[in-house]
């Protein structure tokens, strides 16, 4: 394996000059920098990460704390993780994946051992117990979510309250007045996960503002959970003509149930989904949907972390506006069917 001394000899400079080119801690002339970089490329030199971290007090690693439980949609979580990893690499950073199950102990372990430069957290709860621990750390943190008290911590996410209003406004514009919400699983509501709470609050507020008759129910994953949820919705509000589905895992079994019971989409019932675009277009009926912008949110989280590391100002709450795409699952209904 080539060493820093080999690079210095090939470039005709001292080992310390090579170190300064790698760390950027001192200005080096363009000509000298080019010679060093050419020598590095020719020799295939890779600086030792641990030594580089000791020299610069930086690890070039970001921690991503993600939920990996049975009640989360792992493919959607991985879309966020992929976006974070891709964006981090553009800043020459790697990503260390932690699971939320480690709680504050995991955060403090990686922070106090100086394993990471910054932390990005997903799956925030309204009164998240990790927030006080984050405030004690020297590394900056970025939350993908919006807990009740996030003072001093940057947050990025989709504006889920606005997403609920967008879904209802779209259906109301098509003449629908009796609408059901197929929500996340009961466990998600029980944890007071912020995206679910914000969507439900936005849904209920928009229902009142738009003069709609609506009913909401959580939905357990799987066919039986969907069957139970739909039975509850139909029992509580007769003549539902449209559904808003805020539960990616429920989508396919829901469409199967509607087909099996003779409720055609969109002729008999309209559907607006809140899910990633690829999920909406992969269904038997291409669903009108509000996109979960995992790529944009993950990229923005990394960009915010980099700005904090550089000491630059950031907007501490960034909620991305929802984007609804019309496809094949909604139709306008006549006044006589409202």
mmCIF file of C-alpha atoms in Angstrom:
data_model
loop_
_atom_site.group_PDB
_atom_site.id
_atom_site.type_symbol
_atom_site.label_atom_id
_atom_site.label_comp_id
_atom_site.label_asym_id
_atom_site.label_seq_id
_atom_site.Cartn_x
_atom_site.Cartn_y
_atom_site.Cartn_z
ATOM 1 C CA UNK A 1 0.000 0.000 0.000
ATOM 2 C CA UNK A 2 1.462 3.408 -0.924
ATOM 3 C CA UNK A 3 2.121 5.789 1.956
ATOM 4 C CA UNK A 4 2.030 9.554 2.292
ATOM 5 C CA UNK A 5 5.830 9.518 1.971
ATOM 6 C CA UNK A 6 5.538 7.744 -1.389
ATOM 7 C CA UNK A 7 3.132 10.422 -2.602
ATOM 8 C CA UNK A 8 5.430 13.200 -1.374
ATOM 9 C CA UNK A 9 8.423 11.659 -3.167
ATOM 10 C CA UNK A 10 6.488 11.228 -6.429
ATOM 11 C CA UNK A 11 5.202 14.807 -6.298
ATOM 12 C CA UNK A 12 8.548 16.301 -5.214
ATOM 13 C CA UNK A 13 7.106 17.846 -2.037
ATOM 14 C CA UNK A 14 7.284 17.223 1.690
ATOM 15 C CA UNK A 15 4.877 14.828 3.457
ATOM 16 C CA UNK A 16 3.389 17.810 5.325
ATOM 17 C CA UNK A 17 2.457 19.444 1.998
ATOM 18 C CA UNK A 18 0.602 16.280 0.977
ATOM 19 C CA UNK A 19 -1.202 16.379 4.316
ATOM 20 C CA UNK A 20 -2.235 20.001 3.762
ATOM 21 C CA UNK A 21 -3.557 19.186 0.290
ATOM 22 C CA UNK A 22 -5.646 16.374 1.772
ATOM 23 C CA UNK A 23 -6.957 18.325 4.748
ATOM 24 C CA UNK A 24 -7.282 21.770 3.188
ATOM 25 C CA UNK A 25 -5.983 23.307 6.411
ATOM 26 C CA UNK A 26 -3.426 25.527 4.635
ATOM 27 C CA UNK A 27 -3.447 27.230 1.224
ATOM 28 C CA UNK A 28 -1.401 25.361 -1.384
ATOM 29 C CA UNK A 29 -0.587 26.698 -4.842
ATOM 30 C CA UNK A 30 -2.645 25.320 -7.689
ATOM 31 C CA UNK A 31 0.469 23.899 -9.382
ATOM 32 C CA UNK A 32 1.623 22.051 -6.246
ATOM 33 C CA UNK A 33 -1.885 20.814 -5.501
ATOM 34 C CA UNK A 34 -2.152 19.445 -9.050
ATOM 35 C CA UNK A 35 1.171 17.561 -8.718
ATOM 36 C CA UNK A 36 0.092 16.030 -5.404
ATOM 37 C CA UNK A 37 -3.300 15.025 -6.743
ATOM 38 C CA UNK A 38 -1.700 13.472 -9.818
ATOM 39 C CA UNK A 39 0.663 11.461 -7.610
ATOM 40 C CA UNK A 40 -2.229 10.314 -5.430
ATOM 41 C CA UNK A 41 -4.145 9.139 -8.503
ATOM 42 C CA UNK A 42 -1.113 7.411 -10.060
ATOM 43 C CA UNK A 43 -0.183 5.549 -6.866
ATOM 44 C CA UNK A 44 -3.753 4.770 -5.822
ATOM 45 C CA UNK A 45 -3.143 6.306 -2.404
ATOM 46 C CA UNK A 46 -6.030 6.329 0.102
ATOM 47 C CA UNK A 47 -5.454 8.242 3.352
ATOM 48 C CA UNK A 48 -6.230 6.307 6.531
ATOM 49 C CA UNK A 49 -9.609 7.517 7.808
ATOM 50 C CA UNK A 50 -8.640 7.325 11.469
ATOM 51 C CA UNK A 51 -5.433 9.272 10.977
ATOM 52 C CA UNK A 52 -7.237 11.845 8.878
ATOM 53 C CA UNK A 53 -9.851 12.287 11.588
ATOM 54 C CA UNK A 54 -7.212 12.770 14.273
ATOM 55 C CA UNK A 55 -5.409 15.334 12.174
ATOM 56 C CA UNK A 56 -8.449 17.365 11.216
ATOM 57 C CA UNK A 57 -10.872 16.703 14.122
ATOM 58 C CA UNK A 58 -13.331 15.568 11.420
ATOM 59 C CA UNK A 59 -14.509 12.068 10.619
ATOM 60 C CA UNK A 60 -16.290 12.764 7.316
ATOM 61 C CA UNK A 61 -19.104 10.555 8.605
ATOM 62 C CA UNK A 62 -22.766 11.399 9.233
ATOM 63 C CA UNK A 63 -24.962 9.248 11.457
ATOM 64 C CA UNK A 64 -28.430 8.413 10.125
ATOM 65 C CA UNK A 65 -30.856 7.162 12.760
ATOM 66 C CA UNK A 66 -33.644 5.271 10.989
ATOM 67 C CA UNK A 67 -36.574 3.150 12.176
ATOM 68 C CA UNK A 68 -36.252 -0.510 11.211
ATOM 69 C CA UNK A 69 -39.231 -2.151 12.915
ATOM 70 C CA UNK A 70 -41.975 -4.512 11.803
ATOM 71 C CA UNK A 71 -44.546 -1.675 11.713
ATOM 72 C CA UNK A 72 -42.664 0.590 9.290
ATOM 73 C CA UNK A 73 -42.520 0.432 5.514
ATOM 74 C CA UNK A 74 -38.844 -0.414 5.081
ATOM 75 C CA UNK A 75 -38.735 0.235 1.282
ATOM 76 C CA UNK A 76 -39.916 3.815 1.882
ATOM 77 C CA UNK A 77 -37.392 4.266 4.712
ATOM 78 C CA UNK A 78 -34.681 3.038 2.358
ATOM 79 C CA UNK A 79 -35.624 5.737 -0.162
ATOM 80 C CA UNK A 80 -34.792 8.337 2.480
ATOM 81 C CA UNK A 81 -31.597 6.478 3.429
ATOM 82 C CA UNK A 82 -30.488 6.263 -0.201
ATOM 83 C CA UNK A 83 -31.026 9.991 -0.634
ATOM 84 C CA UNK A 84 -28.972 10.732 2.497
ATOM 85 C CA UNK A 85 -26.118 8.446 1.405
ATOM 86 C CA UNK A 86 -26.046 9.878 -2.125
ATOM 87 C CA UNK A 87 -26.056 13.474 -0.914
ATOM 88 C CA UNK A 88 -23.431 12.754 1.760
ATOM 89 C CA UNK A 89 -21.062 11.294 -0.827
ATOM 90 C CA UNK A 90 -21.295 14.504 -2.829
ATOM 91 C CA UNK A 91 -19.795 16.187 0.247
ATOM 92 C CA UNK A 92 -17.154 13.442 0.660
ATOM 93 C CA UNK A 93 -18.955 12.024 3.705
ATOM 94 C CA UNK A 94 -19.949 8.445 4.500
ATOM 95 C CA UNK A 95 -23.051 7.435 6.459
ATOM 96 C CA UNK A 96 -23.218 5.370 9.636
ATOM 97 C CA UNK A 97 -26.656 3.758 10.031
ATOM 98 C CA UNK A 98 -28.122 3.481 13.525
ATOM 99 C CA UNK A 99 -31.528 2.096 14.444
ATOM 100 C CA UNK A 100 -33.995 4.112 16.470
ATOM 101 C CA UNK A 101 -34.240 1.210 18.951
ATOM 102 C CA UNK A 102 -30.853 2.259 20.352
ATOM 103 C CA UNK A 103 -32.458 5.438 21.718
ATOM 104 C CA UNK A 104 -30.346 8.106 23.379
ATOM 105 C CA UNK A 105 -27.636 5.580 24.278
ATOM 106 C CA UNK A 106 -26.772 5.066 20.618
ATOM 107 C CA UNK A 107 -26.657 8.801 19.937
ATOM 108 C CA UNK A 108 -24.369 9.463 22.882
ATOM 109 C CA UNK A 109 -22.112 6.505 22.058
ATOM 110 C CA UNK A 110 -21.294 7.642 18.534
ATOM 111 C CA UNK A 111 -21.111 11.317 19.493
ATOM 112 C CA UNK A 112 -18.885 10.966 22.546
ATOM 113 C CA UNK A 113 -16.520 8.581 20.746
ATOM 114 C CA UNK A 114 -16.182 11.200 17.987
ATOM 115 C CA UNK A 115 -17.341 8.726 15.352
ATOM 116 C CA UNK A 116 -19.452 11.244 13.409
ATOM 117 C CA UNK A 117 -19.507 14.919 12.445
ATOM 118 C CA UNK A 118 -23.288 15.316 12.470
ATOM 119 C CA UNK A 119 -26.496 13.350 13.016
ATOM 120 C CA UNK A 120 -29.711 13.033 10.983
ATOM 121 C CA UNK A 121 -32.728 11.496 12.706
ATOM 122 C CA UNK A 122 -35.922 10.034 11.248
ATOM 123 C CA UNK A 123 -39.261 8.907 12.729
ATOM 124 C CA UNK A 124 -39.650 11.726 15.224
ATOM 125 C CA UNK A 125 -42.334 11.585 17.899
ATOM 126 C CA UNK A 126 -44.221 14.608 19.197
ATOM 127 C CA UNK A 127 -42.428 14.547 22.566
ATOM 128 C CA UNK A 128 -39.344 12.697 21.401
ATOM 129 C CA UNK A 129 -37.101 11.648 24.273
ATOM 130 C CA UNK A 130 -33.995 12.022 22.104
ATOM 131 C CA UNK A 131 -34.319 15.791 21.740
ATOM 132 C CA UNK A 132 -32.780 16.711 25.150
ATOM 133 C CA UNK A 133 -29.858 14.375 24.415
ATOM 134 C CA UNK A 134 -29.265 16.020 21.027
ATOM 135 C CA UNK A 135 -29.039 19.431 22.666
ATOM 136 C CA UNK A 136 -26.215 18.159 24.883
ATOM 137 C CA UNK A 137 -24.086 16.952 21.968
ATOM 138 C CA UNK A 138 -21.390 19.055 20.336
ATOM 139 C CA UNK A 139 -22.264 17.710 16.881
ATOM 140 C CA UNK A 140 -25.091 19.392 14.968
ATOM 141 C CA UNK A 141 -28.307 17.467 14.348
ATOM 142 C CA UNK A 142 -30.991 17.602 11.661
ATOM 143 C CA UNK A 143 -34.434 16.078 12.144
ATOM 144 C CA UNK A 144 -36.552 14.586 9.381
ATOM 145 C CA UNK A 145 -39.762 15.361 11.211
ATOM 146 C CA UNK A 146 -41.209 18.093 13.406
ATOM 147 C CA UNK A 147 -41.493 17.374 17.139
ATOM 148 C CA UNK A 148 -43.410 19.705 19.431
ATOM 149 C CA UNK A 149 -40.273 21.320 20.871
ATOM 150 C CA UNK A 150 -37.456 21.492 18.333
ATOM 151 C CA UNK A 151 -35.982 24.810 19.468
ATOM 152 C CA UNK A 152 -32.399 25.120 18.276
ATOM 153 C CA UNK A 153 -32.495 21.959 16.110
ATOM 154 C CA UNK A 154 -32.998 22.093 12.348
ATOM 155 C CA UNK A 155 -36.013 20.217 10.953
ATOM 156 C CA UNK A 156 -36.886 19.269 7.363
ATOM 157 C CA UNK A 157 -39.911 17.350 6.125
ATOM 158 C CA UNK A 158 -42.918 17.291 3.847
ATOM 159 C CA UNK A 159 -45.672 19.629 5.057
ATOM 160 C CA UNK A 160 -48.055 16.811 5.985
ATOM 161 C CA UNK A 161 -50.770 19.167 7.212
ATOM 162 C CA UNK A 162 -50.790 20.904 3.849
ATOM 163 C CA UNK A 163 -50.711 17.489 2.116
ATOM 164 C CA UNK A 164 -53.949 16.467 3.846
ATOM 165 C CA UNK A 165 -55.591 19.732 2.844
ATOM 166 C CA UNK A 166 -54.395 19.285 -0.753
ATOM 167 C CA UNK A 167 -55.899 15.787 -0.929
ATOM 168 C CA UNK A 168 -59.274 16.925 0.412
ATOM 169 C CA UNK A 169 -59.332 20.050 -1.754
ATOM 170 C CA UNK A 170 -58.712 17.916 -4.832
ATOM 171 C CA UNK A 171 -61.547 15.534 -3.980
ATOM 172 C CA UNK A 172 -63.891 18.376 -3.020
ATOM 173 C CA UNK A 173 -63.126 19.964 -6.371
ATOM 174 C CA UNK A 174 -64.371 16.750 -7.991
ATOM 175 C CA UNK A 175 -67.643 17.002 -6.089
ATOM 176 C CA UNK A 176 -66.918 14.569 -3.261
ATOM 177 C CA UNK A 177 -68.460 15.404 0.103
ATOM 178 C CA UNK A 178 -68.260 12.066 1.988
ATOM 179 C CA UNK A 179 -64.633 11.028 2.369
ATOM 180 C CA UNK A 180 -62.816 8.458 4.508
ATOM 181 C CA UNK A 181 -59.214 8.490 5.690
ATOM 182 C CA UNK A 182 -57.334 5.181 5.786
ATOM 183 C CA UNK A 183 -54.628 6.135 8.237
ATOM 184 C CA UNK A 184 -51.366 4.562 9.420
ATOM 185 C CA UNK A 185 -51.382 1.666 11.863
ATOM 186 C CA UNK A 186 -52.623 2.245 15.431
ATOM 187 C CA UNK A 187 -49.031 1.835 16.674
ATOM 188 C CA UNK A 188 -47.947 4.877 14.645
ATOM 189 C CA UNK A 189 -50.664 7.024 16.240
ATOM 190 C CA UNK A 190 -49.916 5.591 19.687
ATOM 191 C CA UNK A 191 -46.274 6.678 19.391
ATOM 192 C CA UNK A 192 -47.522 10.125 18.334
ATOM 193 C CA UNK A 193 -45.274 10.000 15.289
ATOM 194 C CA UNK A 194 -45.197 13.551 14.019
ATOM 195 C CA UNK A 195 -45.970 12.954 10.339
ATOM 196 C CA UNK A 196 -49.125 10.985 11.211
ATOM 197 C CA UNK A 197 -50.317 13.517 13.796
ATOM 198 C CA UNK A 198 -49.730 16.446 11.460
ATOM 199 C CA UNK A 199 -51.568 14.770 8.589
ATOM 200 C CA UNK A 200 -54.545 13.848 10.780
ATOM 201 C CA UNK A 201 -54.768 17.368 12.210
ATOM 202 C CA UNK A 202 -54.597 18.855 8.720
ATOM 203 C CA UNK A 203 -57.257 16.427 7.492
ATOM 204 C CA UNK A 204 -59.693 17.282 10.287
ATOM 205 C CA UNK A 205 -59.125 21.036 9.981
ATOM 206 C CA UNK A 206 -59.576 20.968 6.202
ATOM 207 C CA UNK A 207 -62.745 18.873 6.553
ATOM 208 C CA UNK A 208 -64.323 21.634 8.627
ATOM 209 C CA UNK A 209 -63.074 24.442 6.397
ATOM 210 C CA UNK A 210 -64.356 22.725 3.235
ATOM 211 C CA UNK A 211 -67.684 21.665 4.755
ATOM 212 C CA UNK A 212 -67.068 17.955 4.191
ATOM 213 C CA UNK A 213 -68.372 14.905 5.999
ATOM 214 C CA UNK A 214 -65.365 12.753 6.822
ATOM 215 C CA UNK A 215 -64.403 9.814 8.980
ATOM 216 C CA UNK A 216 -60.922 8.557 9.899
ATOM 217 C CA UNK A 217 -59.555 5.203 11.050
ATOM 218 C CA UNK A 218 -56.097 3.733 11.583
ATOM 219 C CA UNK A 219 -55.374 0.655 9.508
ATOM 220 C CA UNK A 220 -53.389 -2.395 10.550
ATOM 221 C CA UNK A 221 -51.159 -3.811 7.802
ATOM 222 C CA UNK A 222 -52.424 -6.727 5.766
ATOM 223 C CA UNK A 223 -55.697 -7.791 4.198
ATOM 224 C CA UNK A 224 -57.499 -8.349 7.497
ATOM 225 C CA UNK A 225 -56.506 -4.925 8.782
ATOM 226 C CA UNK A 226 -57.767 -3.267 5.589
ATOM 227 C CA UNK A 227 -61.028 -5.215 5.741
ATOM 228 C CA UNK A 228 -61.607 -4.121 9.344
ATOM 229 C CA UNK A 229 -60.724 -0.483 8.579
ATOM 230 C CA UNK A 230 -63.101 -0.301 5.621
ATOM 231 C CA UNK A 231 -65.904 -1.901 7.631
ATOM 232 C CA UNK A 232 -65.460 0.770 10.312
ATOM 233 C CA UNK A 233 -65.378 3.596 7.775
ATOM 234 C CA UNK A 234 -68.531 2.388 6.000
ATOM 235 C CA UNK A 235 -70.348 1.833 9.301
ATOM 236 C CA UNK A 236 -69.604 5.360 10.522
ATOM 237 C CA UNK A 237 -70.276 7.253 7.289
ATOM 238 C CA UNK A 238 -72.784 5.922 4.805
ATOM 239 C CA UNK A 239 -72.239 6.594 1.120
ATOM 240 C CA UNK A 240 -68.484 7.264 1.097
ATOM 241 C CA UNK A 241 -67.474 8.272 -2.418
ATOM 242 C CA UNK A 242 -63.740 8.823 -1.920
ATOM 243 C CA UNK A 243 -60.797 7.667 0.187
ATOM 244 C CA UNK A 244 -57.558 9.327 1.200
ATOM 245 C CA UNK A 245 -54.971 6.644 1.967
ATOM 246 C CA UNK A 246 -52.052 7.631 4.205
ATOM 247 C CA UNK A 247 -50.668 4.115 4.545
ATOM 248 C CA UNK A 248 -48.442 2.703 1.783
ATOM 249 C CA UNK A 249 -48.696 -0.903 2.979
ATOM 250 C CA UNK A 250 -52.494 -0.776 2.900
ATOM 251 C CA UNK A 251 -52.725 0.304 -0.741
ATOM 252 C CA UNK A 252 -52.522 -3.038 -2.554
ATOM 253 C CA UNK A 253 -54.793 -4.980 -0.155
ATOM 254 C CA UNK A 254 -57.232 -2.045 -0.232
ATOM 255 C CA UNK A 255 -57.436 -2.084 -4.024
ATOM 256 C CA UNK A 256 -57.864 -5.861 -3.954
ATOM 257 C CA UNK A 257 -60.702 -5.530 -1.427
ATOM 258 C CA UNK A 258 -62.484 -2.834 -3.403
ATOM 259 C CA UNK A 259 -62.238 -4.962 -6.554
ATOM 260 C CA UNK A 260 -63.489 -8.078 -4.744
ATOM 261 C CA UNK A 261 -66.499 -6.211 -3.343
ATOM 262 C CA UNK A 262 -67.427 -4.655 -6.681
ATOM 263 C CA UNK A 263 -66.412 -1.070 -5.896
ATOM 264 C CA UNK A 264 -64.740 0.151 -9.063
ATOM 265 C CA UNK A 265 -62.018 2.798 -9.081
ATOM 266 C CA UNK A 266 -62.808 5.525 -9.993
ATOM 267 C CA UNK A 267 -66.376 4.813 -11.186
ATOM 268 C CA UNK A 268 -67.708 3.914 -7.718
ATOM 269 C CA UNK A 269 -65.058 5.317 -5.402
ATOM 270 C CA UNK A 270 -62.145 7.708 -5.890
ATOM 271 C CA UNK A 271 -58.770 7.269 -4.209
ATOM 272 C CA UNK A 272 -55.978 9.726 -3.391
ATOM 273 C CA UNK A 273 -52.830 8.142 -1.958
ATOM 274 C CA UNK A 274 -50.001 9.729 0.000
ATOM 275 C CA UNK A 275 -46.989 7.674 -1.043
ATOM 276 C CA UNK A 276 -43.847 7.644 -3.182
ATOM 277 C CA UNK A 277 -44.498 8.136 -6.880
ATOM 278 C CA UNK A 278 -43.221 4.679 -7.838
ATOM 279 C CA UNK A 279 -45.679 3.059 -5.414
ATOM 280 C CA UNK A 280 -48.634 5.008 -6.845
ATOM 281 C CA UNK A 281 -47.840 4.096 -10.448
ATOM 282 C CA UNK A 282 -47.218 0.408 -9.685
ATOM 283 C CA UNK A 283 -50.789 -0.248 -8.500
ATOM 284 C CA UNK A 284 -53.382 -2.004 -10.720
ATOM 285 C CA UNK A 285 -54.947 1.450 -11.123
ATOM 286 C CA UNK A 286 -52.442 4.286 -11.385
ATOM 287 C CA UNK A 287 -53.288 6.309 -8.309
ATOM 288 C CA UNK A 288 -53.689 10.035 -8.028
ATOM 289 C CA UNK A 289 -51.165 10.764 -5.310
ATOM 290 C CA UNK A 290 -49.281 13.232 -3.195
ATOM 291 C CA UNK A 291 -45.645 12.283 -3.419
ATOM 292 C CA UNK A 292 -43.495 11.460 -0.401
ATOM 293 C CA UNK A 293 -40.410 13.403 -1.566
ATOM 294 C CA UNK A 294 -37.811 11.144 0.025
ATOM 295 C CA UNK A 295 -35.028 12.270 -2.327
ATOM 296 C CA UNK A 296 -35.654 15.973 -1.748
ATOM 297 C CA UNK A 297 -36.054 15.632 2.021
ATOM 298 C CA UNK A 298 -32.975 13.422 2.436
ATOM 299 C CA UNK A 299 -30.856 15.697 0.259
ATOM 300 C CA UNK A 300 -32.031 18.805 2.106
ATOM 301 C CA UNK A 301 -31.235 17.167 5.454
ATOM 302 C CA UNK A 302 -27.647 16.547 4.366
ATOM 303 C CA UNK A 303 -27.274 20.029 2.887
ATOM 304 C CA UNK A 304 -28.519 21.513 6.157
ATOM 305 C CA UNK A 305 -26.053 19.410 8.162
ATOM 306 C CA UNK A 306 -23.195 20.575 5.935
ATOM 307 C CA UNK A 307 -24.169 24.216 6.390
ATOM 308 C CA UNK A 308 -24.228 23.746 10.157
ATOM 309 C CA UNK A 309 -20.800 22.104 10.075
ATOM 310 C CA UNK A 310 -19.465 25.066 8.083
ATOM 311 C CA UNK A 311 -20.936 27.536 10.574
ATOM 312 C CA UNK A 312 -23.357 28.940 8.014
ATOM 313 C CA UNK A 313 -26.909 30.056 8.735
ATOM 314 C CA UNK A 314 -29.811 27.683 8.102
ATOM 315 C CA UNK A 315 -33.585 27.866 8.081
ATOM 316 C CA UNK A 316 -34.455 25.848 11.186
ATOM 317 C CA UNK A 317 -37.844 24.655 9.927
ATOM 318 C CA UNK A 318 -38.153 23.632 6.262
ATOM 319 C CA UNK A 319 -41.454 22.029 5.283
ATOM 320 C CA UNK A 320 -41.706 21.154 1.595
ATOM 321 C CA UNK A 321 -44.956 22.007 -0.163
ATOM 322 C CA UNK A 322 -46.973 18.958 -1.264
ATOM 323 C CA UNK A 323 -47.277 18.061 -4.935
ATOM 324 C CA UNK A 324 -50.388 16.219 -6.139
ATOM 325 C CA UNK A 325 -50.298 14.355 -9.457
ATOM 326 C CA UNK A 326 -53.587 13.420 -11.128
ATOM 327 C CA UNK A 327 -53.699 9.903 -12.562
ATOM 328 C CA UNK A 328 -56.532 7.387 -13.006
ATOM 329 C CA UNK A 329 -58.131 6.963 -9.577
ATOM 330 C CA UNK A 330 -60.358 10.058 -9.255
ATOM 331 C CA UNK A 331 -63.467 11.139 -11.097
ATOM 332 C CA UNK A 332 -65.937 13.950 -10.744
ATOM 333 C CA UNK A 333 -69.321 12.959 -9.358
ATOM 334 C CA UNK A 334 -72.665 14.566 -10.086
ATOM 335 C CA UNK A 335 -74.638 16.526 -7.521
ATOM 336 C CA UNK A 336 -77.163 13.704 -7.194
ATOM 337 C CA UNK A 337 -74.457 11.345 -5.848
ATOM 338 C CA UNK A 338 -73.038 13.741 -3.258
#
